Amino acid sequence: MFHCFHDTRTPSRHLCPKQPSGWNWSILWHCSDAWTSIGNAWDLWFLNQSSLKATLWHRSDAWTSTGNAWDLWFLNQSSLKATLWHRSDAWTSTGNAWDLWFLNQSSLKATLWHRSDAGTSIGNAWDLWFLNQGSLKASKYVDLQVS
């Protein structure tokens, strides 16, 4: 099941996951202190399910004046190798697109994560596609802004 935890100070700026059809994995996405001025921490846990083991995604120092760094660690668990994704220069005036490709690593094949319209006033859409590869089934996760 998906669980979304809202920061009551800015509830309209939070994204609440919706479970896609056919998704049978337990996922916890914690999105507290998002879109605030005090710095933001995003934590995403993919709980141990089949060949995809525990994964930690930690987002820190977001939306600060010192620049933005996204760090994604996929811990080396089973067939999923350690991967580091570093994204800088976020939230610029040219618009924001987030693209994440996970190259073929054993049973986990190419995965695309596209983030568009980030941090804008028109609402935020998160699209996550996990292509059908091995034990990881095809899933599309579309998360629209909560009004």
Short mmCIF file of C-alpha atoms in Angstrom, two decimals:
data_model
loop_
_atom_site.label_atom_id
_atom_site.label_comp_id
_atom_site.label_asym_id
_atom_site.label_seq_id
_atom_site.Cartn_x
_atom_site.Cartn_y
_atom_site.Cartn_z
CA MET A 1 0.00 0.00 0.00
CA PHE A 2 1.02 3.57 -0.55
CA HIS A 3 1.20 5.91 2.38
CA CYS A 4 1.56 9.66 2.15
CA PHE A 5 2.40 11.86 5.08
CA HIS A 6 1.49 15.51 4.66
CA ASP A 7 3.09 18.51 6.22
CA THR A 8 0.02 20.32 7.51
CA ARG A 9 1.77 23.65 7.14
CA THR A 10 1.69 23.39 3.35
CA PRO A 11 -0.73 20.60 2.48
CA SER A 12 -1.55 21.90 -0.98
CA ARG A 13 2.05 21.55 -2.07
CA HIS A 14 2.33 17.89 -1.25
CA LEU A 15 1.98 14.96 -3.55
CA CYS A 16 0.01 11.95 -2.47
CA PRO A 17 0.80 8.67 -4.20
CA LYS A 18 -1.90 6.74 -5.95
CA GLN A 19 -1.55 3.02 -6.27
CA PRO A 20 -1.35 1.94 -9.90
CA SER A 21 -3.33 -1.05 -11.03
CA GLY A 22 -1.35 -4.23 -10.73
CA TRP A 23 1.10 -2.78 -8.21
CA ASN A 24 1.56 -5.30 -5.47
CA TRP A 25 4.56 -4.01 -3.61
CA SER A 26 4.64 -2.37 -0.27
CA ILE A 27 6.10 1.08 -0.67
CA LEU A 28 6.47 3.81 1.86
CA TRP A 29 7.04 7.32 0.60
CA HIS A 30 7.55 9.92 3.26
CA CYS A 31 7.19 13.50 2.06
CA SER A 32 7.42 15.73 5.08
CA ASP A 33 8.82 19.26 5.22
CA ALA A 34 8.47 19.57 1.47
CA TRP A 35 8.32 22.94 -0.25
CA THR A 36 9.27 24.75 2.94
CA SER A 37 11.99 27.31 3.44
CA ILE A 38 13.84 25.39 6.11
CA GLY A 39 15.37 22.78 3.86
CA ASN A 40 13.73 19.65 2.66
CA ALA A 41 14.35 15.99 3.24
CA TRP A 42 12.72 13.38 1.04
CA ASP A 43 12.98 9.79 2.07
CA LEU A 44 11.87 6.98 -0.10
CA TRP A 45 12.00 3.44 1.08
CA PHE A 46 11.43 0.55 -1.22
CA LEU A 47 10.81 -2.23 1.24
CA ASN A 48 12.26 -5.63 0.61
CA GLN A 49 10.10 -7.22 -2.06
CA SER A 50 11.34 -10.09 -4.19
CA SER A 51 14.66 -9.23 -5.89
CA LEU A 52 14.41 -5.54 -5.07
CA LYS A 53 15.81 -5.11 -1.61
CA ALA A 54 15.71 -2.22 0.79
CA THR A 55 16.51 1.05 -0.94
CA LEU A 56 17.00 4.43 0.59
CA TRP A 57 16.56 7.71 -1.19
CA HIS A 58 17.46 10.78 0.82
CA ARG A 59 16.87 14.31 -0.38
CA SER A 60 18.57 17.07 1.57
CA ASP A 61 19.35 20.76 1.20
CA ALA A 62 16.64 21.24 -1.37
CA TRP A 63 15.49 24.66 -2.51
CA THR A 64 18.31 26.39 -0.68
CA SER A 65 20.37 29.30 -1.89
CA THR A 66 23.49 27.19 -2.04
CA GLY A 67 22.26 25.19 -4.99
CA ASN A 68 20.45 21.90 -5.08
CA ALA A 69 21.87 18.42 -4.95
CA TRP A 70 19.93 15.26 -5.39
CA ASP A 71 21.58 12.12 -4.15
CA LEU A 72 20.14 8.75 -4.80
CA TRP A 73 21.72 5.69 -3.39
CA PHE A 74 20.59 2.29 -4.48
CA LEU A 75 22.31 0.05 -2.04
CA ASN A 76 23.90 -3.04 -3.45
CA GLN A 77 21.25 -5.61 -2.73
CA SER A 78 20.90 -8.75 -4.74
CA SER A 79 20.84 -7.96 -8.46
CA LEU A 80 20.47 -4.22 -7.96
CA LYS A 81 23.90 -2.65 -7.98
CA ALA A 82 24.99 0.43 -6.14
CA THR A 83 24.00 3.50 -8.11
CA LEU A 84 24.52 7.16 -7.41
CA TRP A 85 22.41 9.83 -9.04
CA HIS A 86 23.43 13.42 -8.48
CA ARG A 87 21.23 16.21 -9.79
CA SER A 88 22.23 19.86 -9.47
CA ASP A 89 20.97 23.21 -10.75
CA ALA A 90 17.39 22.41 -9.90
CA TRP A 91 14.63 24.97 -9.76
CA THR A 92 16.08 27.31 -12.36
CA SER A 93 14.13 29.79 -14.41
CA THR A 94 14.40 27.65 -17.51
CA GLY A 95 11.97 25.07 -16.21
CA ASN A 96 12.79 21.81 -14.57
CA ALA A 97 12.88 18.32 -15.99
CA TRP A 98 14.19 15.38 -14.07
CA ASP A 99 15.30 12.35 -15.98
CA LEU A 100 16.69 9.30 -14.35
CA TRP A 101 17.86 6.30 -16.28
CA PHE A 102 18.93 3.17 -14.60
CA LEU A 103 21.13 1.30 -16.99
CA ASN A 104 20.79 -2.41 -17.38
CA GLN A 105 21.88 -4.05 -14.17
CA SER A 106 21.09 -7.71 -14.13
CA SER A 107 17.34 -8.20 -13.63
CA LEU A 108 16.64 -4.49 -13.29
CA LYS A 109 16.55 -3.05 -16.80
CA ALA A 110 16.37 0.52 -18.04
CA THR A 111 14.08 2.60 -15.91
CA LEU A 112 12.94 6.11 -16.64
CA TRP A 113 11.87 8.62 -14.08
CA HIS A 114 10.72 11.94 -15.47
CA ARG A 115 9.92 14.94 -13.33
CA SER A 116 8.34 17.91 -15.05
CA ASP A 117 6.86 21.22 -13.92
CA ALA A 118 8.79 21.01 -10.71
CA GLY A 119 8.32 23.67 -8.12
CA THR A 120 5.88 25.67 -10.21
CA SER A 121 2.54 27.14 -9.29
CA ILE A 122 0.63 25.15 -11.88
CA GLY A 123 0.82 21.90 -10.02
CA ASN A 124 3.32 19.12 -9.98
CA ALA A 125 3.21 15.82 -11.80
CA TRP A 126 5.46 12.93 -11.01
CA ASP A 127 5.68 10.09 -13.47
CA LEU A 128 7.51 6.95 -12.63
CA TRP A 129 7.73 4.05 -15.01
CA PHE A 130 9.22 0.79 -13.99
CA LEU A 131 9.55 -1.20 -17.15
CA ASN A 132 8.61 -4.84 -16.99
CA GLN A 133 11.88 -6.62 -16.39
CA GLY A 134 12.35 -9.72 -14.35
CA SER A 135 10.45 -9.70 -11.10
CA LEU A 136 9.84 -5.96 -11.32
CA LYS A 137 6.52 -5.61 -13.11
CA ALA A 138 5.49 -2.78 -15.37
CA SER A 139 4.00 0.00 -13.32
CA LYS A 140 3.07 3.57 -14.02
CA TYR A 141 2.82 5.88 -11.10
CA VAL A 142 1.31 9.29 -11.72
CA ASP A 143 1.18 11.61 -8.77
CA LEU A 144 -0.73 14.84 -9.19
CA GLN A 145 -0.77 17.83 -6.91
CA VAL A 146 -3.17 17.59 -4.04
CA SER A 147 -5.48 20.58 -4.02
#
